mmCIF file of C-alpha atoms in Angstrom:
data_model
loop_
_atom_site.group_PDB
_atom_site.id
_atom_site.type_symbol
_atom_site.label_atom_id
_atom_site.label_comp_id
_atom_site.label_asym_id
_atom_site.label_seq_id
_atom_site.Cartn_x
_atom_site.Cartn_y
_atom_site.Cartn_z
ATOM 1 C CA UNK A 738 0.000 0.000 0.000
ATOM 2 C CA UNK A 739 1.056 3.600 -0.447
ATOM 3 C CA UNK A 740 0.630 6.089 2.367
ATOM 4 C CA UNK A 741 1.548 9.637 3.289
ATOM 5 C CA UNK A 742 3.536 9.305 6.511
ATOM 6 C CA UNK A 743 4.530 11.810 9.175
ATOM 7 C CA UNK A 744 8.018 10.767 10.282
ATOM 8 C CA UNK A 745 8.915 13.849 12.360
ATOM 9 C CA UNK A 746 6.816 16.660 13.835
ATOM 10 C CA UNK A 747 6.738 19.787 11.680
ATOM 11 C CA UNK A 748 8.135 18.113 8.559
ATOM 12 C CA UNK A 749 6.331 17.458 5.261
ATOM 13 C CA UNK A 750 4.529 14.154 4.875
ATOM 14 C CA UNK A 751 6.468 11.544 2.914
ATOM 15 C CA UNK A 752 4.958 9.138 0.357
ATOM 16 C CA UNK A 753 6.027 5.596 1.256
ATOM 17 C CA UNK A 754 5.277 2.080 0.078
ATOM 18 C CA UNK A 755 4.366 -0.352 2.852
ATOM 19 C CA UNK A 756 3.326 -3.968 2.973
ATOM 20 C CA UNK A 757 -0.423 -4.497 3.037
ATOM 21 C CA UNK A 758 -1.465 -5.220 6.634
ATOM 22 C CA UNK A 759 -2.978 -8.626 7.387
ATOM 23 C CA UNK A 760 -6.152 -8.486 9.495
ATOM 24 C CA UNK A 761 -5.925 -10.215 12.855
ATOM 25 C CA UNK A 762 -8.672 -12.041 14.732
ATOM 26 C CA UNK A 763 -11.918 -10.050 14.576
ATOM 27 C CA UNK A 764 -10.414 -7.407 12.270
ATOM 28 C CA UNK A 765 -11.103 -6.237 8.723
ATOM 29 C CA UNK A 766 -8.886 -4.515 6.162
ATOM 30 C CA UNK A 767 -10.152 -1.708 3.950
ATOM 31 C CA UNK A 768 -9.112 -0.568 0.521
ATOM 32 C CA UNK A 769 -9.376 3.157 1.225
ATOM 33 C CA UNK A 770 -11.392 5.107 -1.342
ATOM 34 C CA UNK A 771 -11.396 8.446 0.486
ATOM 35 C CA UNK A 772 -9.800 9.804 3.635
ATOM 36 C CA UNK A 773 -10.247 13.189 5.262
ATOM 37 C CA UNK A 774 -7.366 15.004 6.890
ATOM 38 C CA UNK A 775 -9.014 17.274 9.434
ATOM 39 C CA UNK A 776 -7.798 20.028 11.717
ATOM 40 C CA UNK A 777 -6.879 17.497 14.418
ATOM 41 C CA UNK A 778 -4.473 15.826 11.973
ATOM 42 C CA UNK A 779 -2.941 19.201 11.178
ATOM 43 C CA UNK A 780 -2.474 19.902 14.903
ATOM 44 C CA UNK A 781 -0.589 16.596 15.209
ATOM 45 C CA UNK A 782 1.569 17.349 12.147
ATOM 46 C CA UNK A 783 2.360 20.846 13.459
ATOM 47 C CA UNK A 784 3.241 19.561 16.937
ATOM 48 C CA UNK A 785 0.313 21.244 18.697
ATOM 49 C CA UNK A 786 -0.789 17.923 20.253
ATOM 50 C CA UNK A 787 1.743 16.191 22.440
ATOM 51 C CA UNK A 788 3.444 12.849 22.037
ATOM 52 C CA UNK A 789 2.073 11.230 18.891
ATOM 53 C CA UNK A 790 3.473 7.792 18.155
ATOM 54 C CA UNK A 791 5.686 8.201 15.085
ATOM 55 C CA UNK A 792 5.766 7.310 12.280
ATOM 56 C CA UNK A 793 2.086 8.182 11.819
ATOM 57 C CA UNK A 794 -0.307 7.974 8.880
ATOM 58 C CA UNK A 795 -2.700 10.914 9.368
ATOM 59 C CA UNK A 796 -6.360 10.717 8.460
ATOM 60 C CA UNK A 797 -9.020 9.113 10.586
ATOM 61 C CA UNK A 798 -12.268 9.706 8.696
ATOM 62 C CA UNK A 799 -12.261 6.963 6.081
ATOM 63 C CA UNK A 800 -14.531 5.406 3.464
ATOM 64 C CA UNK A 801 -13.443 2.172 1.854
ATOM 65 C CA UNK A 802 -14.265 -1.323 0.688
ATOM 66 C CA UNK A 803 -13.643 -4.347 2.923
ATOM 67 C CA UNK A 804 -11.082 -6.372 0.972
ATOM 68 C CA UNK A 805 -9.906 -8.874 3.593
ATOM 69 C CA UNK A 806 -11.147 -10.233 6.913
ATOM 70 C CA UNK A 807 -9.467 -11.903 9.856
ATOM 71 C CA UNK A 808 -10.496 -15.040 11.669
ATOM 72 C CA UNK A 809 -13.917 -14.741 13.261
ATOM 73 C CA UNK A 810 -15.265 -12.237 10.715
ATOM 74 C CA UNK A 811 -17.848 -13.394 8.161
ATOM 75 C CA UNK A 812 -16.424 -13.533 4.638
ATOM 76 C CA UNK A 813 -19.718 -12.007 3.475
ATOM 77 C CA UNK A 814 -18.317 -8.672 4.709
ATOM 78 C CA UNK A 815 -15.812 -8.642 1.827
ATOM 79 C CA UNK A 816 -16.888 -6.150 -0.828
ATOM 80 C CA UNK A 817 -18.982 -4.021 1.528
ATOM 81 C CA UNK A 818 -18.500 -0.259 1.512
ATOM 82 C CA UNK A 819 -17.988 1.100 5.016
ATOM 83 C CA UNK A 820 -17.211 4.347 6.780
ATOM 84 C CA UNK A 821 -14.884 4.770 9.744
ATOM 85 C CA UNK A 822 -15.711 7.772 11.968
ATOM 86 C CA UNK A 823 -13.485 9.826 14.211
ATOM 87 C CA UNK A 824 -13.224 8.333 17.694
ATOM 88 C CA UNK A 825 -12.379 10.682 20.539
ATOM 89 C CA UNK A 826 -11.417 7.895 22.937
ATOM 90 C CA UNK A 827 -11.205 4.133 22.868
ATOM 91 C CA UNK A 828 -10.285 1.845 25.731
ATOM 92 C CA UNK A 829 -9.293 -1.081 23.500
ATOM 93 C CA UNK A 830 -10.814 -3.557 25.957
ATOM 94 C CA UNK A 831 -14.610 -3.345 25.774
ATOM 95 C CA UNK A 832 -16.737 -5.230 23.196
ATOM 96 C CA UNK A 833 -17.379 -2.023 21.254
ATOM 97 C CA UNK A 834 -13.647 -1.449 20.693
#
C-alpha cells in the first residue's frame, strides 16, 4: 500500500510504500477510497498535540471497501463499503472497541 507518513513533527509528509497489513482475529482490512485530513491531523503534524506515536499515517475519517477479513469475521463482509468515523477515545478492551 502507499501512504503519506509523518516521520517527524513539523516536517512534510512523505509518500512511502508499505506492505499491506494482514487483518488479525476479529479485524477487517479496507481498501481506502477516500480519507479526510481534518484540523486534528494538522495539529498533530504541526506539533500542537503532544506525544504522537511516530511514524504516523494521518487521516481518521475513512470510506473504503472491505477487501480482507481476519479469523472470526464473516467472509460475506468482503466487498462491503464502510465508513470509519473519528473516535475521541477508545479503551481497546470493551466489546465495542
